[in-house]
Amino acid sequence: MNIHVINPLVDSRWNELVNSHPRASAFHSQGWLQALAHSYKYEPVALTTEPAAEPLQNAVLFCRVSSWITGRRLVSVPFADHCDPLLARGDEMGTFVEWLQAHCGWSKYRYAELRPSLQSAIHGLQPRQSFWLHNLDLSPTIERLFEGLHKDSIQRKIRRAVKEGLVCESGRTARHLDEFYTLLLKTKRRHRLFPQPRSWFQDLLHCLGDKTEIRIAKKGDIPVAAMLTIREGSTVIYKYGCSDEKYHQLGSMPFLFWTLIEESKAAGAAALDLGRSDLDREGLITFKDRFGAARRPLHYYRVTGSNQSGRESTFNPRLMGRLISILPDMALTTGGRWLYRHMG
């Protein structure tokens, strides 16, 4: 079959496919792709077997990432934990893999990376990276969901937060973004990582509109924890979280997660996507487990051409940890704005 390359930001058929396909997520949406294009200059492309005159029945989404640090490659898609191929039939994937193998060869792409949430193997490929993906089923009653929380480390901390008078404030205003980003800087510095540029979050709020929400836990007037979520259909995605460690003893993050569960359940959401965890992040894995979330393997695959190795780049932002711990905020945000463009 012939493979056609389309731009999902301008192809009038794209939204219809995303709105109708059961494997589509917020990471397939034009809003997410617009934010990537505006913040990082990534060019979205989708592969399909359907010619221009026909309705889209399938598509595999990528962004073109070109970097003198990490190389030229296709990623499906940058900064998303997962992005499933939107197929009409399971046996179609082989056609796309064969095309990508040829394309990576003559286009000098190092590789094309696929990030499916499906547990079934991708045609003829072996996983290159593996994670845990955490999902919480919201169909039980709110009482049952609370009973499913770890009694000591989660339930007790939520009660402590309520006793301490913590409140949750939600919104998408510039003030909410400022408070969120201030906490993000503290969290990234604590973990010795560069922060994403503020403009990325501003673009998410603008491009995804009311699908996004910032929630901030406050002690009086002091923001102590925050998160940014995205809702697509019946799923709410926890995408970014941050906190001030001086207030961890108040139970600020468990309180904020429980508020997210309560509000998502009340709004009719069926599932809460808590994102991926690296296999060696035992603390983070345990934290998500203790909310009653189910976890399953998440594998990333790479398609390489005959003259490309698909090897890992030597670029590792964690190696800069000691420098990050002493940089002023302005230098930290400048470094993040420059580096994230290459990370994809």
mmCIF file of C-alpha atoms in Angstrom:
data_model
loop_
_atom_site.group_PDB
_atom_site.id
_atom_site.type_symbol
_atom_site.label_atom_id
_atom_site.label_comp_id
_atom_site.label_asym_id
_atom_site.label_seq_id
_atom_site.Cartn_x
_atom_site.Cartn_y
_atom_site.Cartn_z
ATOM 1 C CA MET A 1 0.000 0.000 0.000
ATOM 2 C CA ASN A 2 1.083 3.566 -0.641
ATOM 3 C CA ILE A 3 1.862 5.726 2.399
ATOM 4 C CA HIS A 4 0.785 9.361 2.336
ATOM 5 C CA VAL A 5 2.316 12.036 4.574
ATOM 6 C CA ILE A 6 -0.078 14.693 5.885
ATOM 7 C CA ASN A 7 0.083 17.653 8.244
ATOM 8 C CA PRO A 8 -2.530 17.095 10.995
ATOM 9 C CA LEU A 9 -2.638 20.810 11.770
ATOM 10 C CA VAL A 10 -4.056 21.664 8.361
ATOM 11 C CA ASP A 11 -5.686 18.454 7.141
ATOM 12 C CA SER A 12 -9.445 18.863 7.633
ATOM 13 C CA ARG A 13 -9.858 15.112 8.203
ATOM 14 C CA TRP A 14 -7.652 14.938 11.292
ATOM 15 C CA ASN A 15 -10.133 16.006 13.974
ATOM 16 C CA GLU A 16 -12.746 13.561 12.694
ATOM 17 C CA LEU A 17 -10.308 10.656 13.028
ATOM 18 C CA VAL A 18 -9.174 11.711 16.517
ATOM 19 C CA ASN A 19 -12.742 12.249 17.720
ATOM 20 C CA SER A 20 -13.895 8.843 16.485
ATOM 21 C CA HIS A 21 -10.938 6.535 17.126
ATOM 22 C CA PRO A 22 -11.011 4.592 20.441
ATOM 23 C CA ARG A 23 -7.198 4.786 20.845
ATOM 24 C CA ALA A 24 -6.959 8.567 20.405
ATOM 25 C CA SER A 25 -5.854 10.685 23.359
ATOM 26 C CA ALA A 26 -5.065 14.295 24.194
ATOM 27 C CA PHE A 27 -1.620 13.718 22.676
ATOM 28 C CA HIS A 28 -3.197 13.250 19.217
ATOM 29 C CA SER A 29 -5.154 16.490 19.459
ATOM 30 C CA GLN A 30 -4.407 19.550 17.373
ATOM 31 C CA GLY A 31 -4.089 21.531 20.610
ATOM 32 C CA TRP A 32 -1.146 19.423 21.838
ATOM 33 C CA LEU A 33 0.497 19.561 18.403
ATOM 34 C CA GLN A 34 -0.006 23.323 18.152
ATOM 35 C CA ALA A 35 1.657 23.800 21.536
ATOM 36 C CA LEU A 36 4.627 21.644 20.446
ATOM 37 C CA ALA A 37 4.957 23.570 17.199
ATOM 38 C CA HIS A 38 4.760 26.969 18.879
ATOM 39 C CA SER A 39 7.016 26.260 21.874
ATOM 40 C CA TYR A 40 9.626 23.967 20.313
ATOM 41 C CA LYS A 41 9.180 24.396 16.535
ATOM 42 C CA TYR A 42 8.465 20.681 16.074
ATOM 43 C CA GLU A 43 6.705 19.912 12.790
ATOM 44 C CA PRO A 44 3.844 17.392 13.150
ATOM 45 C CA VAL A 45 3.375 14.780 10.425
ATOM 46 C CA ALA A 46 1.077 11.792 10.147
ATOM 47 C CA LEU A 47 1.358 8.714 7.953
ATOM 48 C CA THR A 48 -1.761 7.204 6.431
ATOM 49 C CA THR A 49 -2.719 4.778 3.693
ATOM 50 C CA GLU A 50 -5.633 6.998 2.688
ATOM 51 C CA PRO A 51 -5.226 9.365 -0.294
ATOM 52 C CA ALA A 52 -6.293 12.991 -0.004
ATOM 53 C CA ALA A 53 -9.780 12.452 -1.405
ATOM 54 C CA GLU A 54 -10.692 9.695 1.081
ATOM 55 C CA PRO A 55 -11.730 9.896 4.761
ATOM 56 C CA LEU A 56 -8.963 9.009 7.192
ATOM 57 C CA GLN A 57 -9.284 5.429 8.415
ATOM 58 C CA ASN A 58 -5.810 5.190 9.958
ATOM 59 C CA ALA A 59 -2.797 7.309 10.867
ATOM 60 C CA VAL A 60 0.485 7.095 12.746
ATOM 61 C CA LEU A 61 1.425 10.447 14.249
ATOM 62 C CA PHE A 62 4.952 11.892 14.644
ATOM 63 C CA CYS A 63 6.780 15.135 15.077
ATOM 64 C CA ARG A 64 9.975 15.917 13.239
ATOM 65 C CA VAL A 65 12.714 16.814 15.734
ATOM 66 C CA SER A 66 15.958 18.272 14.389
ATOM 67 C CA SER A 67 18.747 18.909 16.884
ATOM 68 C CA TRP A 68 22.500 19.252 16.588
ATOM 69 C CA ILE A 69 22.730 17.677 20.079
ATOM 70 C CA THR A 70 20.325 14.735 19.891
ATOM 71 C CA GLY A 71 20.070 14.293 16.124
ATOM 72 C CA ARG A 72 17.354 14.294 13.485
ATOM 73 C CA ARG A 73 14.498 11.937 14.271
ATOM 74 C CA LEU A 74 10.757 11.261 14.285
ATOM 75 C CA VAL A 75 9.042 11.022 17.682
ATOM 76 C CA SER A 76 5.481 9.898 18.389
ATOM 77 C CA VAL A 77 5.115 12.341 20.055
ATOM 78 C CA PRO A 78 7.416 14.633 22.071
ATOM 79 C CA PHE A 79 6.745 14.997 25.817
ATOM 80 C CA ALA A 80 3.798 12.575 25.663
ATOM 81 C CA ASP A 81 3.944 9.477 27.853
ATOM 82 C CA HIS A 82 2.175 7.499 25.120
ATOM 83 C CA CYS A 83 0.678 7.998 21.665
ATOM 84 C CA ASP A 84 -0.989 5.004 20.033
ATOM 85 C CA PRO A 85 -1.035 4.368 16.287
ATOM 86 C CA LEU A 86 -4.603 4.993 15.120
ATOM 87 C CA LEU A 87 -5.240 1.880 13.061
ATOM 88 C CA ALA A 88 -8.319 0.400 11.435
ATOM 89 C CA ARG A 89 -6.852 -3.122 11.643
ATOM 90 C CA GLY A 90 -4.075 -4.609 13.733
ATOM 91 C CA ASP A 91 -2.202 -5.992 10.723
ATOM 92 C CA GLU A 92 -1.712 -2.502 9.231
ATOM 93 C CA MET A 93 1.253 -1.677 11.452
ATOM 94 C CA GLY A 94 3.662 -3.786 9.415
ATOM 95 C CA THR A 95 3.103 -1.566 6.394
ATOM 96 C CA PHE A 96 3.982 1.568 8.376
ATOM 97 C CA VAL A 97 7.061 -0.051 9.953
ATOM 98 C CA GLU A 98 8.401 -1.089 6.538
ATOM 99 C CA TRP A 99 7.892 2.437 5.196
ATOM 100 C CA LEU A 100 9.626 3.939 8.235
ATOM 101 C CA GLN A 101 12.601 1.603 7.857
ATOM 102 C CA ALA A 102 13.085 2.809 4.295
ATOM 103 C CA HIS A 103 12.355 6.435 5.188
ATOM 104 C CA CYS A 104 14.861 6.583 8.059
ATOM 105 C CA GLY A 105 17.474 5.252 5.645
ATOM 106 C CA TRP A 106 17.192 7.787 2.841
ATOM 107 C CA SER A 107 16.086 10.769 4.940
ATOM 108 C CA LYS A 108 18.999 10.455 7.388
ATOM 109 C CA TYR A 109 16.741 10.245 10.425
ATOM 110 C CA ARG A 110 18.503 8.455 13.281
ATOM 111 C CA TYR A 111 15.278 6.664 14.124
ATOM 112 C CA ALA A 112 11.505 6.897 14.402
ATOM 113 C CA GLU A 113 10.267 6.337 17.959
ATOM 114 C CA LEU A 114 6.848 4.829 18.677
ATOM 115 C CA ARG A 115 5.281 5.219 22.129
ATOM 116 C CA PRO A 116 2.155 3.022 22.128
ATOM 117 C CA SER A 117 0.197 2.392 25.316
ATOM 118 C CA LEU A 118 -0.977 -0.942 23.875
ATOM 119 C CA GLN A 119 0.702 -3.938 25.473
ATOM 120 C CA SER A 120 0.856 -5.918 22.230
ATOM 121 C CA ALA A 121 4.210 -5.889 20.434
ATOM 122 C CA ILE A 122 4.851 -3.598 17.491
ATOM 123 C CA HIS A 123 5.420 -5.502 14.239
ATOM 124 C CA GLY A 124 8.909 -7.033 14.264
ATOM 125 C CA LEU A 125 10.365 -4.587 16.798
ATOM 126 C CA GLN A 126 11.942 -5.041 20.217
ATOM 127 C CA PRO A 127 11.382 -2.514 23.051
ATOM 128 C CA ARG A 128 14.142 0.083 23.445
ATOM 129 C CA GLN A 129 12.844 1.620 26.693
ATOM 130 C CA SER A 130 10.365 0.385 29.266
ATOM 131 C CA PHE A 131 8.340 2.088 31.993
ATOM 132 C CA TRP A 132 5.279 1.538 34.160
ATOM 133 C CA LEU A 133 2.053 3.224 33.078
ATOM 134 C CA HIS A 134 -0.398 3.949 35.905
ATOM 135 C CA ASN A 135 -4.176 4.222 35.504
ATOM 136 C CA LEU A 136 -6.898 4.621 38.123
ATOM 137 C CA ASP A 137 -10.384 3.319 37.348
ATOM 138 C CA LEU A 138 -12.925 5.897 38.547
ATOM 139 C CA SER A 139 -16.008 3.690 38.170
ATOM 140 C CA PRO A 140 -16.251 2.655 41.868
ATOM 141 C CA THR A 141 -18.104 4.933 44.275
ATOM 142 C CA ILE A 142 -16.140 7.768 45.848
ATOM 143 C CA GLU A 143 -16.306 5.894 49.162
ATOM 144 C CA ARG A 144 -14.748 2.802 47.588
ATOM 145 C CA LEU A 145 -12.065 4.911 45.935
ATOM 146 C CA PHE A 146 -11.134 6.413 49.307
ATOM 147 C CA GLU A 147 -11.057 2.958 50.891
ATOM 148 C CA GLY A 148 -8.615 1.911 48.153
ATOM 149 C CA LEU A 149 -6.073 4.520 49.278
ATOM 150 C CA HIS A 150 -3.183 3.406 51.454
ATOM 151 C CA LYS A 151 -4.438 3.975 54.981
ATOM 152 C CA ASP A 152 -1.277 5.347 56.555
ATOM 153 C CA SER A 153 0.625 7.201 53.868
ATOM 154 C CA ILE A 154 -2.349 8.537 51.874
ATOM 155 C CA GLN A 155 -5.591 8.541 53.904
ATOM 156 C CA ARG A 156 -3.854 9.825 57.024
ATOM 157 C CA LYS A 157 -2.086 12.597 55.101
ATOM 158 C CA ILE A 158 -5.309 13.708 53.425
ATOM 159 C CA ARG A 159 -6.968 14.002 56.844
ATOM 160 C CA ARG A 160 -3.927 15.921 58.098
ATOM 161 C CA ALA A 161 -4.188 18.339 55.162
ATOM 162 C CA VAL A 162 -7.875 18.961 55.850
ATOM 163 C CA LYS A 163 -7.137 19.501 59.547
ATOM 164 C CA GLU A 164 -4.392 21.980 58.651
ATOM 165 C CA GLY A 165 -6.885 23.961 56.574
ATOM 166 C CA LEU A 166 -5.413 23.317 53.126
ATOM 167 C CA VAL A 167 -7.703 24.345 50.288
ATOM 168 C CA CYS A 168 -7.581 23.675 46.558
ATOM 169 C CA GLU A 169 -7.935 26.458 44.010
ATOM 170 C CA SER A 170 -8.390 25.748 40.309
ATOM 171 C CA GLY A 171 -8.071 27.916 37.224
ATOM 172 C CA ARG A 172 -6.130 28.850 34.092
ATOM 173 C CA THR A 173 -5.332 32.512 34.709
ATOM 174 C CA ALA A 174 -1.905 34.131 34.571
ATOM 175 C CA ARG A 175 -1.839 34.102 38.383
ATOM 176 C CA HIS A 176 -2.500 30.366 38.505
ATOM 177 C CA LEU A 177 0.283 29.803 35.982
ATOM 178 C CA ASP A 178 2.682 32.025 37.951
ATOM 179 C CA GLU A 179 2.019 30.131 41.182
ATOM 180 C CA PHE A 180 2.338 26.784 39.418
ATOM 181 C CA TYR A 181 5.600 27.751 37.732
ATOM 182 C CA THR A 182 7.161 29.088 40.940
ATOM 183 C CA LEU A 183 6.550 25.700 42.559
ATOM 184 C CA LEU A 184 7.832 23.918 39.430
ATOM 185 C CA LEU A 185 11.144 25.793 39.656
ATOM 186 C CA LYS A 186 11.536 24.696 43.285
ATOM 187 C CA THR A 187 10.754 21.092 42.396
ATOM 188 C CA LYS A 188 13.110 20.930 39.410
ATOM 189 C CA ARG A 189 15.916 22.500 41.445
ATOM 190 C CA ARG A 190 15.293 19.950 44.218
ATOM 191 C CA HIS A 191 15.553 17.120 41.676
ATOM 192 C CA ARG A 192 18.491 18.821 39.945
ATOM 193 C CA LEU A 193 16.740 19.092 36.594
ATOM 194 C CA PHE A 194 16.209 22.028 34.271
ATOM 195 C CA PRO A 195 12.588 23.227 34.156
ATOM 196 C CA GLN A 196 10.469 23.334 31.047
ATOM 197 C CA PRO A 197 10.095 26.891 29.750
ATOM 198 C CA ARG A 198 7.153 28.828 31.139
ATOM 199 C CA SER A 199 6.013 29.442 27.563
ATOM 200 C CA TRP A 200 5.347 25.691 27.161
ATOM 201 C CA PHE A 201 2.723 25.722 29.896
ATOM 202 C CA GLN A 202 1.303 28.986 28.602
ATOM 203 C CA ASP A 203 0.963 27.408 25.160
ATOM 204 C CA LEU A 204 -0.729 24.309 26.627
ATOM 205 C CA LEU A 205 -3.298 26.459 28.407
ATOM 206 C CA HIS A 206 -3.910 28.512 25.274
ATOM 207 C CA CYS A 207 -3.947 25.703 22.691
ATOM 208 C CA LEU A 208 -5.883 23.123 24.732
ATOM 209 C CA GLY A 209 -8.181 25.684 26.360
ATOM 210 C CA ASP A 210 -10.677 24.389 28.893
ATOM 211 C CA LYS A 211 -9.326 20.836 28.549
ATOM 212 C CA THR A 212 -6.507 21.970 30.842
ATOM 213 C CA GLU A 213 -6.703 22.796 34.534
ATOM 214 C CA ILE A 214 -4.212 24.034 37.110
ATOM 215 C CA ARG A 215 -4.960 22.978 40.694
ATOM 216 C CA ILE A 216 -3.104 24.633 43.559
ATOM 217 C CA ALA A 217 -3.130 23.509 47.185
ATOM 218 C CA LYS A 218 -2.783 26.476 49.547
ATOM 219 C CA LYS A 219 -2.089 26.996 53.217
ATOM 220 C CA GLY A 220 -3.722 30.330 53.748
ATOM 221 C CA ASP A 221 -2.411 32.458 50.887
ATOM 222 C CA ILE A 222 0.713 30.321 50.369
ATOM 223 C CA PRO A 223 0.798 27.916 47.382
ATOM 224 C CA VAL A 224 2.298 24.653 48.653
ATOM 225 C CA ALA A 225 1.621 22.185 45.803
ATOM 226 C CA ALA A 226 0.258 22.324 42.262
ATOM 227 C CA MET A 227 -0.561 20.164 39.270
ATOM 228 C CA LEU A 228 -1.567 20.608 35.639
ATOM 229 C CA THR A 229 -4.045 18.138 34.128
ATOM 230 C CA ILE A 230 -5.585 17.572 30.702
ATOM 231 C CA ARG A 231 -8.997 16.073 30.028
ATOM 232 C CA GLU A 232 -9.743 14.325 26.753
ATOM 233 C CA GLY A 233 -13.047 12.484 26.492
ATOM 234 C CA SER A 234 -13.620 10.361 29.590
ATOM 235 C CA THR A 235 -9.955 10.380 30.682
ATOM 236 C CA VAL A 236 -8.179 12.933 32.856
ATOM 237 C CA ILE A 237 -4.393 12.987 32.449
ATOM 238 C CA TYR A 238 -2.159 14.047 35.323
ATOM 239 C CA LYS A 239 0.705 15.634 33.377
ATOM 240 C CA TYR A 240 2.780 17.846 35.687
ATOM 241 C CA GLY A 241 3.053 18.165 39.446
ATOM 242 C CA CYS A 242 5.214 20.231 41.790
ATOM 243 C CA SER A 243 5.438 21.218 45.439
ATOM 244 C CA ASP A 244 7.280 23.124 48.136
ATOM 245 C CA GLU A 245 9.053 20.530 50.271
ATOM 246 C CA LYS A 246 8.763 22.774 53.346
ATOM 247 C CA TYR A 247 5.055 21.871 53.447
ATOM 248 C CA HIS A 248 5.258 18.161 52.614
ATOM 249 C CA GLN A 249 4.473 17.262 56.208
ATOM 250 C CA LEU A 250 1.021 18.829 55.717
ATOM 251 C CA GLY A 251 0.106 16.166 53.156
ATOM 252 C CA SER A 252 -0.183 18.692 50.337
ATOM 253 C CA MET A 253 0.364 16.308 47.390
ATOM 254 C CA PRO A 254 -1.900 13.469 48.639
ATOM 255 C CA PHE A 255 -4.540 16.132 49.334
ATOM 256 C CA LEU A 256 -4.180 17.540 45.821
ATOM 257 C CA PHE A 257 -4.378 14.106 44.183
ATOM 258 C CA TRP A 258 -7.466 13.220 46.193
ATOM 259 C CA THR A 259 -9.083 16.503 45.148
ATOM 260 C CA LEU A 260 -8.292 15.594 41.531
ATOM 261 C CA ILE A 261 -9.935 12.184 42.015
ATOM 262 C CA GLU A 262 -13.033 13.705 43.633
ATOM 263 C CA GLU A 263 -13.468 16.399 40.991
ATOM 264 C CA SER A 264 -12.775 14.062 38.060
ATOM 265 C CA LYS A 265 -15.265 11.530 39.396
ATOM 266 C CA ALA A 266 -17.899 14.242 39.930
ATOM 267 C CA ALA A 267 -17.364 15.525 36.374
ATOM 268 C CA GLY A 268 -18.098 12.081 34.921
ATOM 269 C CA ALA A 269 -14.560 10.975 34.039
ATOM 270 C CA ALA A 270 -14.081 7.214 33.785
ATOM 271 C CA ALA A 271 -10.315 7.014 34.290
ATOM 272 C CA LEU A 272 -7.362 8.936 35.644
ATOM 273 C CA ASP A 273 -4.107 8.543 33.713
ATOM 274 C CA LEU A 274 -1.292 9.058 36.226
ATOM 275 C CA GLY A 275 1.404 8.849 33.570
ATOM 276 C CA ARG A 276 4.562 6.817 33.335
ATOM 277 C CA SER A 277 7.269 6.035 35.896
ATOM 278 C CA ASP A 278 10.850 4.995 35.223
ATOM 279 C CA LEU A 279 11.411 1.427 36.397
ATOM 280 C CA ASP A 280 14.031 2.536 38.931
ATOM 281 C CA ARG A 281 11.884 5.285 40.495
ATOM 282 C CA GLU A 282 10.629 3.096 43.319
ATOM 283 C CA GLY A 283 9.374 5.987 45.426
ATOM 284 C CA LEU A 284 7.231 7.396 42.624
ATOM 285 C CA ILE A 285 5.916 3.941 41.686
ATOM 286 C CA THR A 286 4.930 3.232 45.290
ATOM 287 C CA PHE A 287 3.246 6.634 45.610
ATOM 288 C CA LYS A 288 1.018 5.964 42.597
ATOM 289 C CA ASP A 289 0.334 2.386 43.702
ATOM 290 C CA ARG A 290 -0.922 3.692 47.027
ATOM 291 C CA PHE A 291 -3.725 5.589 45.297
ATOM 292 C CA GLY A 292 -5.089 2.282 44.046
ATOM 293 C CA ALA A 293 -3.847 2.790 40.494
ATOM 294 C CA ALA A 294 -3.181 -0.269 38.343
ATOM 295 C CA ARG A 295 0.135 -0.376 36.542
ATOM 296 C CA ARG A 296 1.171 -2.144 33.383
ATOM 297 C CA PRO A 297 4.282 -2.183 31.205
ATOM 298 C CA LEU A 298 4.788 0.666 28.757
ATOM 299 C CA HIS A 299 7.311 0.052 25.975
ATOM 300 C CA TYR A 300 8.858 2.434 23.452
ATOM 301 C CA TYR A 301 10.058 1.114 20.086
ATOM 302 C CA ARG A 302 12.467 2.461 17.527
ATOM 303 C CA VAL A 303 12.482 1.950 13.780
ATOM 304 C CA THR A 304 15.856 2.527 12.160
ATOM 305 C CA GLY A 305 17.046 2.539 8.576
ATOM 306 C CA SER A 306 19.724 0.186 7.321
ATOM 307 C CA ASN A 307 22.421 2.848 7.723
ATOM 308 C CA GLN A 308 21.253 4.190 11.099
ATOM 309 C CA SER A 309 21.995 2.703 14.532
ATOM 310 C CA GLY A 310 19.236 4.317 16.589
ATOM 311 C CA ARG A 311 21.740 4.521 19.458
ATOM 312 C CA GLU A 312 21.135 6.749 22.438
ATOM 313 C CA SER A 313 22.441 10.298 22.427
ATOM 314 C CA THR A 314 25.128 11.082 24.997
ATOM 315 C CA PHE A 315 23.140 14.144 26.079
ATOM 316 C CA ASN A 316 21.951 13.720 29.673
ATOM 317 C CA PRO A 317 20.514 16.738 31.528
ATOM 318 C CA ARG A 318 20.911 14.947 34.893
ATOM 319 C CA LEU A 319 24.695 15.225 34.570
ATOM 320 C CA MET A 320 24.296 18.943 35.162
ATOM 321 C CA GLY A 321 22.714 18.424 38.581
ATOM 322 C CA ARG A 322 25.396 20.112 40.660
ATOM 323 C CA LEU A 323 25.336 23.197 38.450
ATOM 324 C CA ILE A 324 21.522 23.339 38.567
ATOM 325 C CA SER A 325 21.523 23.398 42.361
ATOM 326 C CA ILE A 326 23.381 26.741 42.444
ATOM 327 C CA LEU A 327 22.031 28.546 39.366
ATOM 328 C CA PRO A 328 19.735 31.558 39.912
ATOM 329 C CA ASP A 329 16.153 31.166 38.676
ATOM 330 C CA MET A 330 16.701 33.277 35.561
ATOM 331 C CA ALA A 331 19.650 31.138 34.456
ATOM 332 C CA LEU A 332 17.709 27.980 35.291
ATOM 333 C CA THR A 333 14.758 28.978 33.108
ATOM 334 C CA THR A 334 17.072 30.123 30.293
ATOM 335 C CA GLY A 335 18.847 26.759 30.365
ATOM 336 C CA GLY A 336 15.531 24.904 30.298
ATOM 337 C CA ARG A 337 14.260 26.976 27.400
ATOM 338 C CA TRP A 338 17.368 26.108 25.397
ATOM 339 C CA LEU A 339 17.672 22.414 26.370
ATOM 340 C CA TYR A 340 14.094 21.171 26.045
ATOM 341 C CA ARG A 341 14.084 22.033 22.368
ATOM 342 C CA HIS A 342 16.628 19.235 21.890
ATOM 343 C CA MET A 343 15.078 16.639 24.191
ATOM 344 C CA GLY A 344 11.753 15.835 22.468
#
